[in-house]
XYZ file of C-alpha atoms in Angstrom:
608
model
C 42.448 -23.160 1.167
C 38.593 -23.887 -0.148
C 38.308 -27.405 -2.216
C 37.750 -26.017 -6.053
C 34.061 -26.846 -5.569
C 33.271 -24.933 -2.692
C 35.014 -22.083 -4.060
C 32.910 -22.243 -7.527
C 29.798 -22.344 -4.859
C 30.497 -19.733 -2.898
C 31.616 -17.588 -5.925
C 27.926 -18.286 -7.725
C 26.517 -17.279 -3.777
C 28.284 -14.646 -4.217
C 27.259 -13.622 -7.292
C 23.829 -14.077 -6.849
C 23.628 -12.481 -3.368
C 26.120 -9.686 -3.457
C 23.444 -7.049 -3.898
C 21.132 -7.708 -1.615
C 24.093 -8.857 1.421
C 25.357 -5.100 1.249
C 21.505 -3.932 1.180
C 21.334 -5.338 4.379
C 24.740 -4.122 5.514
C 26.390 -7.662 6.349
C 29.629 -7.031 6.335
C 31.525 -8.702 3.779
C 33.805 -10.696 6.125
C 31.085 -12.743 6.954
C 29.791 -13.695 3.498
C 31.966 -16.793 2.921
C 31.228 -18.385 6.274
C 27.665 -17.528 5.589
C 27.734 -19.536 2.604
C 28.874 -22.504 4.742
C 26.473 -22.235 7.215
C 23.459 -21.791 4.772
C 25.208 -25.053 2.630
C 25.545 -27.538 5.802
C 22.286 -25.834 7.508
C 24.480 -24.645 10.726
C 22.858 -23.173 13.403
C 25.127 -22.650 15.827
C 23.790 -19.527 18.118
C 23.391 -21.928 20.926
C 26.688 -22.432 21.347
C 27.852 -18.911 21.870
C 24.330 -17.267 23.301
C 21.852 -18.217 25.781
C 18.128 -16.998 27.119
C 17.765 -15.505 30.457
C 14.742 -15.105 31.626
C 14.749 -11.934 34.621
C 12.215 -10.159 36.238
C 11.294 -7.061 35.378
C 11.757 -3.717 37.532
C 8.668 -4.041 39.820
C 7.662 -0.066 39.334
C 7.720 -0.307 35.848
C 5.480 -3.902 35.516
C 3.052 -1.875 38.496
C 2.896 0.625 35.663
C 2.025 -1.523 32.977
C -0.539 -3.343 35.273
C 1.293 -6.416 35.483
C 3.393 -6.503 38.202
C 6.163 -9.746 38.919
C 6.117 -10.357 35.352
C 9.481 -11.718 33.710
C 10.796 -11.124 30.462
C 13.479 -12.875 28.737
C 17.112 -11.136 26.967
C 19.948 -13.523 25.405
C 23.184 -12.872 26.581
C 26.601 -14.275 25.353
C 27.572 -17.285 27.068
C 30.623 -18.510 25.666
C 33.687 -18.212 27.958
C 35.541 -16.638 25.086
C 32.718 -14.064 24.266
C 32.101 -12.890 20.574
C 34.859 -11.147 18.322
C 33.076 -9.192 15.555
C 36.617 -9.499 13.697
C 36.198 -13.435 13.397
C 34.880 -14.451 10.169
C 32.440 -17.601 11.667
C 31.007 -14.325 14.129
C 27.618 -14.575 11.692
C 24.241 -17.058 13.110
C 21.703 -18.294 11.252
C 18.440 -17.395 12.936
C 15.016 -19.317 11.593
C 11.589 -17.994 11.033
C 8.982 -19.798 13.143
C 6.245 -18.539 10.968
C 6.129 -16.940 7.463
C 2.462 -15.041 7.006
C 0.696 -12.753 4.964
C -1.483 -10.629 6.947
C -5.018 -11.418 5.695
C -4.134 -15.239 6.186
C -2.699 -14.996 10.119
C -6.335 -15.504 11.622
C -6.882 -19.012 9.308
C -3.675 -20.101 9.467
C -3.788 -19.976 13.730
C -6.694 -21.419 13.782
C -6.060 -24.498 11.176
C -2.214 -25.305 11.596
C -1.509 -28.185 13.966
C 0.822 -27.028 16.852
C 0.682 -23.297 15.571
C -1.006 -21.320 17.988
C -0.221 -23.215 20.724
C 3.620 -22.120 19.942
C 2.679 -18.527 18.731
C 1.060 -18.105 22.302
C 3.841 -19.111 23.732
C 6.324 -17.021 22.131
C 4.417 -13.799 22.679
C 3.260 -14.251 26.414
C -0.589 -15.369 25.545
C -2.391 -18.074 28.079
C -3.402 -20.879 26.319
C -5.142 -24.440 27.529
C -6.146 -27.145 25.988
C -6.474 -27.724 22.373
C -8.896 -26.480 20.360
C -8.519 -23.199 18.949
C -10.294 -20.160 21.261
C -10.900 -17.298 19.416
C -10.502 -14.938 21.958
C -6.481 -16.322 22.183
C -6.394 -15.772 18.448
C -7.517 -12.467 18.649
C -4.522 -11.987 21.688
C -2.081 -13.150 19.770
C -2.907 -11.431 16.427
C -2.775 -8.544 18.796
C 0.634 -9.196 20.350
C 2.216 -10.280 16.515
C 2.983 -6.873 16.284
C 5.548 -6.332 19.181
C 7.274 -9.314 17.298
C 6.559 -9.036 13.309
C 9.233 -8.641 11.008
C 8.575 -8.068 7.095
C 9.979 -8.546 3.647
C 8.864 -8.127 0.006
C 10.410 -10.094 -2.976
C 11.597 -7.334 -5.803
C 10.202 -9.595 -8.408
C 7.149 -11.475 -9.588
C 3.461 -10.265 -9.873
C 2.041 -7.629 -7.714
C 0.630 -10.470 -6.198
C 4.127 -12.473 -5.374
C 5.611 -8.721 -4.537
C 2.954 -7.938 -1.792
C 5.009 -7.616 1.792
C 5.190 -10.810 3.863
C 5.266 -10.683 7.664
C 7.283 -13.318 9.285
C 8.196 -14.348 13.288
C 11.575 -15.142 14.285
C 11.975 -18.024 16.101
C 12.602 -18.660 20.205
C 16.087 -17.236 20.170
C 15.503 -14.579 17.906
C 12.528 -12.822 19.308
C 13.980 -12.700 22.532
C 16.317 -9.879 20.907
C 15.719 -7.074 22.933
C 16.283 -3.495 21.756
C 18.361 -0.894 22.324
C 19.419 2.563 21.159
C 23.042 1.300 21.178
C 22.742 -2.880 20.181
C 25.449 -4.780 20.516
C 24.263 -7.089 17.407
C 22.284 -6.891 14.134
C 19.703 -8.526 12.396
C 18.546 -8.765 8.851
C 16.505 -10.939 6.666
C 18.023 -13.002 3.852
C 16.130 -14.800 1.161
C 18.386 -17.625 -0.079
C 18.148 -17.986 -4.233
C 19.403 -21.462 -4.015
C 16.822 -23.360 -0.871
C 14.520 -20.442 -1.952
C 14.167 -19.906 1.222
C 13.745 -17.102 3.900
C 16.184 -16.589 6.828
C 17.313 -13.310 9.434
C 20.680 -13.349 9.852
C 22.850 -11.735 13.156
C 25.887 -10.476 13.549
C 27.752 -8.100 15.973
C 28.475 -4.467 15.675
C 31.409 -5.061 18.497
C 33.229 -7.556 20.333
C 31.400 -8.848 23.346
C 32.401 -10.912 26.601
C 30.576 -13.504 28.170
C 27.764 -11.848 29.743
C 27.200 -9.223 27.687
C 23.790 -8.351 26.267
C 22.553 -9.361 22.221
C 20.368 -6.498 21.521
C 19.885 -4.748 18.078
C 17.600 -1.809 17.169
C 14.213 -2.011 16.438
C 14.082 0.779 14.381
C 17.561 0.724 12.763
C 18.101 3.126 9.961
C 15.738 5.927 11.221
C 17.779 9.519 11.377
C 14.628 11.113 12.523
C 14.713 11.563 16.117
C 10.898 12.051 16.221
C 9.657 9.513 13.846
C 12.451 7.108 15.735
C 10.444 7.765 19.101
C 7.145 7.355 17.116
C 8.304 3.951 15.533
C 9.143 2.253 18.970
C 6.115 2.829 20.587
C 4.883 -0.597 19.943
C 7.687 -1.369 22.669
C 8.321 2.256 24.531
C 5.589 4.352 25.925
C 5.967 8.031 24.824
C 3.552 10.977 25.062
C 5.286 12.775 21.963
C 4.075 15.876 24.288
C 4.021 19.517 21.838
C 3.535 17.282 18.735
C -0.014 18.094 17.161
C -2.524 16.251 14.542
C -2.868 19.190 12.207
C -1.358 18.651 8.269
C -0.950 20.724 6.208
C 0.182 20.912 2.307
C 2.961 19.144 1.839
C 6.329 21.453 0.686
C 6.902 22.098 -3.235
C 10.027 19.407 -2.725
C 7.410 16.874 -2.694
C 6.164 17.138 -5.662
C 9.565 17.824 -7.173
C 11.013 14.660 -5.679
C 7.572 12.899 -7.361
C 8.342 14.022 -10.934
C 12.003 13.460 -10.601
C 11.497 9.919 -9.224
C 9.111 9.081 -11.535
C 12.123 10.035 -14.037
C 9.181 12.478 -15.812
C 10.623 14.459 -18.434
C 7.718 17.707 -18.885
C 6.852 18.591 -22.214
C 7.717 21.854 -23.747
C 5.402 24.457 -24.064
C 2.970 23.541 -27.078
C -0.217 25.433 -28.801
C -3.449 23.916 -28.320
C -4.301 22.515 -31.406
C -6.857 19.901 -32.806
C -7.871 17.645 -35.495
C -9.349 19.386 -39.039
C -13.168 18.403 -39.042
C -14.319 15.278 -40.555
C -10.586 13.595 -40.691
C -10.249 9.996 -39.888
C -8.122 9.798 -36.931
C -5.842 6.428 -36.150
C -5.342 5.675 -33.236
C -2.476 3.192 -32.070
C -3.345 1.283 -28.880
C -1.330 -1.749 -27.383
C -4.822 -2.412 -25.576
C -7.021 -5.142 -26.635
C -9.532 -3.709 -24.982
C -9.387 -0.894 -27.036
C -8.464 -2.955 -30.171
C -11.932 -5.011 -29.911
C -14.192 -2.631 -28.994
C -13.073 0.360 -30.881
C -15.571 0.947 -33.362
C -16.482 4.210 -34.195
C -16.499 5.411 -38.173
C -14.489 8.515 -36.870
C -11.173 6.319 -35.770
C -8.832 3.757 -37.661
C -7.057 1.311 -35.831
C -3.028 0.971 -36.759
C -0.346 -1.026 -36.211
C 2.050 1.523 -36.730
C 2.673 4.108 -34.008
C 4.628 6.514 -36.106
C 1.858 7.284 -38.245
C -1.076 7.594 -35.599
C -3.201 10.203 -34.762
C -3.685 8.793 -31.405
C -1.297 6.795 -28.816
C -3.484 4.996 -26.318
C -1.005 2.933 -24.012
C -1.085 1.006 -21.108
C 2.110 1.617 -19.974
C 3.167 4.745 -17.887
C 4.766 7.922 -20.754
C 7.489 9.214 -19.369
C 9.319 11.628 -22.102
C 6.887 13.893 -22.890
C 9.458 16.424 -23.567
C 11.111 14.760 -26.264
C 6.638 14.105 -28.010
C 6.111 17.748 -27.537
C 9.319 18.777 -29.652
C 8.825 15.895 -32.418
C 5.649 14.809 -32.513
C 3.198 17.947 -31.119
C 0.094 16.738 -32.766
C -0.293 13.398 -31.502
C -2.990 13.340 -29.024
C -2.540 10.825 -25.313
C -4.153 8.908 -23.343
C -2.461 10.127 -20.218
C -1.503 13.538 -18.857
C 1.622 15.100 -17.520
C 1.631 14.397 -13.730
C -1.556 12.376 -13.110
C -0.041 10.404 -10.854
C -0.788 13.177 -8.335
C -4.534 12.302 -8.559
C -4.218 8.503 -9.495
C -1.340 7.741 -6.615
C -3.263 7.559 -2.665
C -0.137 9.807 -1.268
C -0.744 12.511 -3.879
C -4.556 12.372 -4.034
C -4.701 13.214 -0.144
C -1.980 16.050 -0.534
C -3.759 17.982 -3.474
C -7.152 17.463 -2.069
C -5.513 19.381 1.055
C -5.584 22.559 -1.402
C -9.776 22.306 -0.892
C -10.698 23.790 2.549
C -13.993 23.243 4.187
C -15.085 25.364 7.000
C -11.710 25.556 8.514
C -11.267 21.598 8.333
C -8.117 19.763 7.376
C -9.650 18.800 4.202
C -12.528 18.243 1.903
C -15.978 16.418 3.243
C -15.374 13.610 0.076
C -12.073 12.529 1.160
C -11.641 10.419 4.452
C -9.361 11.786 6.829
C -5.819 10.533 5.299
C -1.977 10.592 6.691
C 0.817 9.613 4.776
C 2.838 7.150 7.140
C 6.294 8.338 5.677
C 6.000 12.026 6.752
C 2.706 11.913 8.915
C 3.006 9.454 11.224
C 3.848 11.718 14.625
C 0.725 13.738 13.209
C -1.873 10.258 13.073
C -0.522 9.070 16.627
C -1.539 12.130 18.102
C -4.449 12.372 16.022
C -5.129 8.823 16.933
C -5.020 8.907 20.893
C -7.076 12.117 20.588
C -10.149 10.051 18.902
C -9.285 7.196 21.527
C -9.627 9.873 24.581
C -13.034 10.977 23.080
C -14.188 7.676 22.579
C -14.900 7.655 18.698
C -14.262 4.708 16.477
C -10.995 4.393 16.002
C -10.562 1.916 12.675
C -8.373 2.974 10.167
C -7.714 1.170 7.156
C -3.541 0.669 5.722
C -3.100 0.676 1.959
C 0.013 1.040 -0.221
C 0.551 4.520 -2.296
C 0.540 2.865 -5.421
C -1.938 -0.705 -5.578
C -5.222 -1.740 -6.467
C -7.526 -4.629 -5.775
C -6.732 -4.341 -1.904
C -3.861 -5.496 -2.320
C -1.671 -5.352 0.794
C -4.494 -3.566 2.691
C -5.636 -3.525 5.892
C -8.298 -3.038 8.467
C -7.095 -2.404 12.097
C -7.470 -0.444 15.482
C -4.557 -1.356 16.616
C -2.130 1.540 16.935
C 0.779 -0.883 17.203
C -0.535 -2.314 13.678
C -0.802 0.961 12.047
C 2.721 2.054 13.388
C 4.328 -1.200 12.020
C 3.364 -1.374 8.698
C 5.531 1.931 7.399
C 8.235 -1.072 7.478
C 6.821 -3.022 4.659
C 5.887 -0.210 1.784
C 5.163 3.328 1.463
C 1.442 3.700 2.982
C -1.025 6.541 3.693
C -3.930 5.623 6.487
C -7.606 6.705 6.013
C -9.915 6.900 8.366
C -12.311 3.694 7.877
C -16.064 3.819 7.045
C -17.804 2.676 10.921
C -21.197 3.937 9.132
C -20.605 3.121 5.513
C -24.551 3.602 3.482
C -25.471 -0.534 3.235
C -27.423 -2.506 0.543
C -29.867 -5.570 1.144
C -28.585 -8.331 -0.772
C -30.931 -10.896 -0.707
C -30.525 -14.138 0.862
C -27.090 -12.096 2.879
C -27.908 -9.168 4.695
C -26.997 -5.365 4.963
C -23.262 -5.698 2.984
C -21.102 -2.511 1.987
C -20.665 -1.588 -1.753
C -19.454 1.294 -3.648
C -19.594 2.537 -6.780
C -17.342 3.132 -10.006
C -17.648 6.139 -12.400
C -15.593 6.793 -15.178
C -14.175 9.859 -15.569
C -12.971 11.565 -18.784
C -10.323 14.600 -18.458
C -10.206 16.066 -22.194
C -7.840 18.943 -21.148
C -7.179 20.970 -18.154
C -6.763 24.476 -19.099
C -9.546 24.824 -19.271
C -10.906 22.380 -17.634
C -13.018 20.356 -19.427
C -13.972 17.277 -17.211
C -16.721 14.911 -18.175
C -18.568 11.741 -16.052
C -20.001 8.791 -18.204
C -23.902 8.503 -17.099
C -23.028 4.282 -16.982
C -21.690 3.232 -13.645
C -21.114 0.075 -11.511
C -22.164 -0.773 -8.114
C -19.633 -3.516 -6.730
C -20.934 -5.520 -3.441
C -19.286 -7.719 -0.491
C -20.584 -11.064 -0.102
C -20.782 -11.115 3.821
C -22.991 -8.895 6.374
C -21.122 -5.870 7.293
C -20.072 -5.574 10.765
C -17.035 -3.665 12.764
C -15.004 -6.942 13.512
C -12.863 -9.646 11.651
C -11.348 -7.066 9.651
C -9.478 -9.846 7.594
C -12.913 -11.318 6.231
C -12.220 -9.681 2.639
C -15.456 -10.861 1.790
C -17.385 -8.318 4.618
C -15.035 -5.661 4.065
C -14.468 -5.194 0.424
C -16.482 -5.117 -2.267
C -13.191 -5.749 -5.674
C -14.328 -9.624 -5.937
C -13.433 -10.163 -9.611
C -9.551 -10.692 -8.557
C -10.204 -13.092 -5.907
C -10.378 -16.855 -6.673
C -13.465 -19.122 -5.599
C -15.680 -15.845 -4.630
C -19.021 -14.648 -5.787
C -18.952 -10.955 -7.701
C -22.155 -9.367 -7.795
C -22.149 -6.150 -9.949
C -25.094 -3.923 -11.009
C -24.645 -1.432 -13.686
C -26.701 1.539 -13.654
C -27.590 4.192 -16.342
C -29.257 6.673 -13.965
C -28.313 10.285 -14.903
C -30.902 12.092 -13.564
C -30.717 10.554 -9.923
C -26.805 10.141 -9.843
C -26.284 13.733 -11.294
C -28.515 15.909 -9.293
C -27.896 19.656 -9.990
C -28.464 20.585 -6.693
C -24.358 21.214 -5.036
C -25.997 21.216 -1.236
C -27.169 17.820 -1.770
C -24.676 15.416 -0.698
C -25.981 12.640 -3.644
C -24.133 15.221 -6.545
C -20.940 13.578 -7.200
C -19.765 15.626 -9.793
C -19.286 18.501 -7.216
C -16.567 16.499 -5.779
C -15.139 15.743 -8.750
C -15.215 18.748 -9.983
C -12.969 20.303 -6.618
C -10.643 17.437 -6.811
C -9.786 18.059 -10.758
C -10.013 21.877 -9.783
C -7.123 21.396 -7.257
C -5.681 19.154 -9.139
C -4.673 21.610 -12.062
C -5.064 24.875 -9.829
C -0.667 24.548 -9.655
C 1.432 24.368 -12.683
C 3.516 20.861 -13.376
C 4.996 19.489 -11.636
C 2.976 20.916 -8.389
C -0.322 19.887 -10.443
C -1.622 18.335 -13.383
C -0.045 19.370 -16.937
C -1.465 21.389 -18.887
C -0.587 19.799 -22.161
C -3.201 20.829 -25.146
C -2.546 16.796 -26.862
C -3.439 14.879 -23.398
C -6.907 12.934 -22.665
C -6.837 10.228 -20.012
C -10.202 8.391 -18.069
C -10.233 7.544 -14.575
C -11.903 5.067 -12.702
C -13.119 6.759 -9.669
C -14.212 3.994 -6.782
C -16.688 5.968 -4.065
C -18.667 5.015 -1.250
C -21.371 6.144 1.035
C -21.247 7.142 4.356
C -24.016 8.689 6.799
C -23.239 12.167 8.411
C -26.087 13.851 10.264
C -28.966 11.505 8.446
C -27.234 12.657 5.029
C -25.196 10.435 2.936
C -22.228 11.545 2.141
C -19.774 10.528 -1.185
C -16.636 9.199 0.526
C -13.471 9.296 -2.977
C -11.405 6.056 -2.029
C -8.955 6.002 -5.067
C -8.651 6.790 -8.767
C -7.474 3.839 -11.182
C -5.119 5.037 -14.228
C -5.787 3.149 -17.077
C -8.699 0.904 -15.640
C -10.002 -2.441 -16.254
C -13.021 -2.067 -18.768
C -13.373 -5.942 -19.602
C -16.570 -5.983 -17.729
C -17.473 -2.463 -19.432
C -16.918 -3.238 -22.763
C -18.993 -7.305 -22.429
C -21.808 -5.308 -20.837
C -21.754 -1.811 -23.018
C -20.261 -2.840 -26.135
C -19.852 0.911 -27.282
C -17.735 2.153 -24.526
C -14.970 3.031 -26.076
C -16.645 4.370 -28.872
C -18.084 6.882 -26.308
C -15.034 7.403 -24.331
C -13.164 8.141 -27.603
C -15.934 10.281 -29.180
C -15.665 12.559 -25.862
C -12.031 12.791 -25.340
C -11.447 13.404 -29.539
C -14.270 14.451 -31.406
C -16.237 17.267 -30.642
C -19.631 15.603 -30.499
C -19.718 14.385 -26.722
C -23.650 15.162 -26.687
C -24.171 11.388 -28.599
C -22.699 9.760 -26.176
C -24.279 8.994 -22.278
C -21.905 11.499 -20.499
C -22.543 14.699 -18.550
C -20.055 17.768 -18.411
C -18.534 18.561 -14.601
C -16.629 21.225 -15.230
């Protein structure tokens, strides 16, 4: 029997943990010894396991070039073995080092005693003291045969952002295998606030008997399985190509239905009777200050606008289109397949140039969840050639570079499908560079706002004000994880310089001329085109009340002496603080193109 208190404990543990235990598939025999362990801090795997360290097969270290090299396995070594059936058969295993990825290089560098023991645990020579920078770059190298990641499901996007973590000695001597013995899981403890990994075994074992678990547990894809443990086991994937295609109408289908998007019905294009005041309801203070315009009347009351401009993502448009057909949007049906990275690469895929996999504006772009065999292959192909091979990591759905990152590391690029849902573009080696003064050549690229006022037909305009956005450090093709040389969003980042020009430049920006690759708006123009050239939920809506602007973030890149607009992302419902300080009538002009029928007062020049 459990003293009353311990009981009330574990049955709070258990309240608070429940969810997240069977997540991670602990079984539930466990969770009460669990508890204990966690309460009195017990780590006991040294009394049932050991590390032995053997030498490896001497063909296959000849093969990997490093022949009489040992490696290490733990292996019970209790006399009595392991029962899986015993309750107290669940071991605390601790984290040597909890990291986000654009702080590992600092952290190594600056943290007493922690390079010296990171080198150590992944098989890196090091001497002395004092940092050497060619052992950090080793070791940031080797992290990835022995990263491990979580992500909080609460907080800011900031607190929410994937963590990368190394498990200690006896942890990251785990070895895999297709059939482990053992499993391992994280845990993040509501009470210490506090992360652990915690193992358990899938059988009984006997003394001697091999702790392994599977490095890529949960995959049911045999290919994707193979492509996933090649950070650990060589494979040629041999008959699997590079070549992507469109993906299959279940994609979108599964987009719309996860996004729990309800479509609207059908509904007659309609508009406003000339001359009426139209109110708008906005939850925006943005729009709220800064909405001026004689033509529109702010109101609190949502029932009785004209106009709903929201923040937020709509989501029943069905039930608006039945009961409320004349109120005009600020977002579309189905945007998200422009505004989300996945979704911009797959519809830009409908745009064919010369034969190529996709449009000349978009880098070359694989969606890690159902591309990866494709970039591997893709990926060695560029490394037999010879051509850069840098390729930059970001999440389907976050700004701000936000768990993003640089990297040619293969073994990287492979890993970080664990953390979130991520495409892969092709980085800029040649971006176009500006000379700041008093810092160098630095990358920058460029903001337009875009204004969608319906999309059959398409009616697509591009405000004549936009925003160049620089780094602060001299570009160059190393220390990807200097966010200051690599990317150019410095208004979210503490202690940092931004330097932003605005530019009202129509007849440079918007040259006429399609051939030249300066003219923007031709890009635009084929991405909107595509866009809308499927019905919902395969492209955008057609749905007569929607409007919407997009912040559209470009840069530069050379190609045959010719610079070359390079799309990186377009931002639903942007940030126009700095828009509306510097061009106090911005809204007025974003509203008087999306609502009125006057568009020619305002600085803005029809794409399509």
């Amino acid at each position: 029997m459990w003293e009353p208190e311990e009981e009330e404990s574990y049955r709070a543990f258990e309240a608070l943990h429940a969810a997240a235990l069977q997540s991670s598939g602990v079984p539930h025999v466990y969770w009460r010894s669990l508890h204990h362990k966690l309460t009195s801090e017990i780590y006991d795997a040294g009394e049932v396991f050991g590390i032995m360290q053997i030498q490896e097969e001497e063909e296959e270290e000849e093969r990997k070039g490093n022949p009489g090299a040992f490696r290490c396995k733990v292996v019970v070594t209790r006399d009595s073995g392991l029962q899986a059936s015993d309750p107290t058969s669940v071991f605390l295993v601790d984290h040597a080092w909890t990291y986000r990825a654009e702080q590992a290089r600092q952290q190594l560098e600056q943290v007493p005693g922690l390079l010296p023991r990171m080198a150590a645990l992944v098989g890196v020579e090091f001497h002395g003291e004092a940092p050497d920078p060619g052992v950090v770059e080793a070791v940031l190298e080797r992290l990835w045969k022995y990263n491990q990641t979580y992500q909080l499901s609460q907080g800011s996007a900031e607190q929410r952002v994937p963590v990368w973590y190394v498990l200690d000695e006896f942890g990251s001597r785990v070895q895999h295998s297709d059939r482990p013995s053992c499993a391992v899981a994280p845990f993040f403890c509501m009470r210490t606030q506090l992360a652990y990994s915690v193992l358990w075994p899938l059988h009984d074992l006997r003394s001697g008997d091999e702790a392994t678990r599977d490095y890529a547990y949960g995959e049911t894809d045999p290919l994707v399985r193979r492509c996933r443990l090649l950070p650990w086991k060589p494979d040629d994937l041999d008959g699997v190509g590079s070549a992507t295609a469109e993906p299959p109408d279940s994609y979108y289908e599964d987009i719309v239905r996860t996004n729990k998007e309800l479509l609207p019905v059908e509904t007659p294009p309609g508009s406003a009777p000339s001359g009426k005041v139209l109110k708008v309801y906005s939850d925006m203070s943005q729009v709220r200050n800064n909405l001026t315009h004689p033509g529109f009347q702010l109101t609190e009351e949502e029932e009785e606008a004209d106009v709903v401009w929201v923040f937020g993502h709509i989501k029943d448009y069905r039930k608006l289109s039945e009961q409320r057909p004349h109120v005009m949007l600020n977002q579309f049906p189905c945007e998200s397949l422009v505004t989300v990275k996945d979704c911009l690469a797959a519809v830009a895929r409908r745009v064919r140039v010369r034969g190529g996999p996709g449009p000349a504006w978009l880098p070359e772009t694989f969606n890690l969840q159902s591309e990866l065999p494709q970039f591997v292959q893709r990926y060695r192909a560029r490394q037999q050639r010879g051509e850069d091979n840098h390729w930059i990591c970001k999440p389907w759905n976050l700004a701000r570079g936000l768990d993003t990152h640089i990297t040619g590391s293969l073994d990287c690029i492979v890993r970080q499908r664990e953390s979130s849902p991520k495409v892969v573009c092709k980085y800029l080696e040649d971006p176009v560079l500006f000379r700041r003064e008093e810092v160098g050549l630095v990358k920058f690229d460029i903001r337009y706002m875009l204004m969608l006022r319906s999309v059959k037909p398409l009616r697509l305009y591009a405000y004549d004000v936009f925003w160049l956005r620089f780094a602060n450090r001299p570009f160059s093709l190393d220390h990807f994880d200097d966010y200051q040389k690599h990317f150019t969003v410095m208004n979210y980042a503490e202690g940092v310089e931004l330097k932003q020009v605005t530019f009202c430049c129509r007849p440079l920006v918007f040259d006429p001329e399609p051939a030249d690759p300066c003219a923007h708006p031709v890009s635009f123009k084929e991405l909107f085109q595509a866009a809308s050239s499927r019905p919902a939920p395969y492209g955008i809506c057609a749905y007569p009340p929607s409007r919407a602007i997009y912040a559209v973030d470009l840069m530069l890149k050379w190609s045959e002496r010719l610079m070359q607009p390079q799309i990186l992302e377009l931002n639903f419902s942007p940030d126009c603080a700095r828009a509306c300080l510097y061009h106090p009538s911005f809204y007025n002009h974003m509203f008087q193109t999306l609502f009125l029928d006057r568009p020619e007062d305002c600085p803005v020049t029809q794409i399509a």
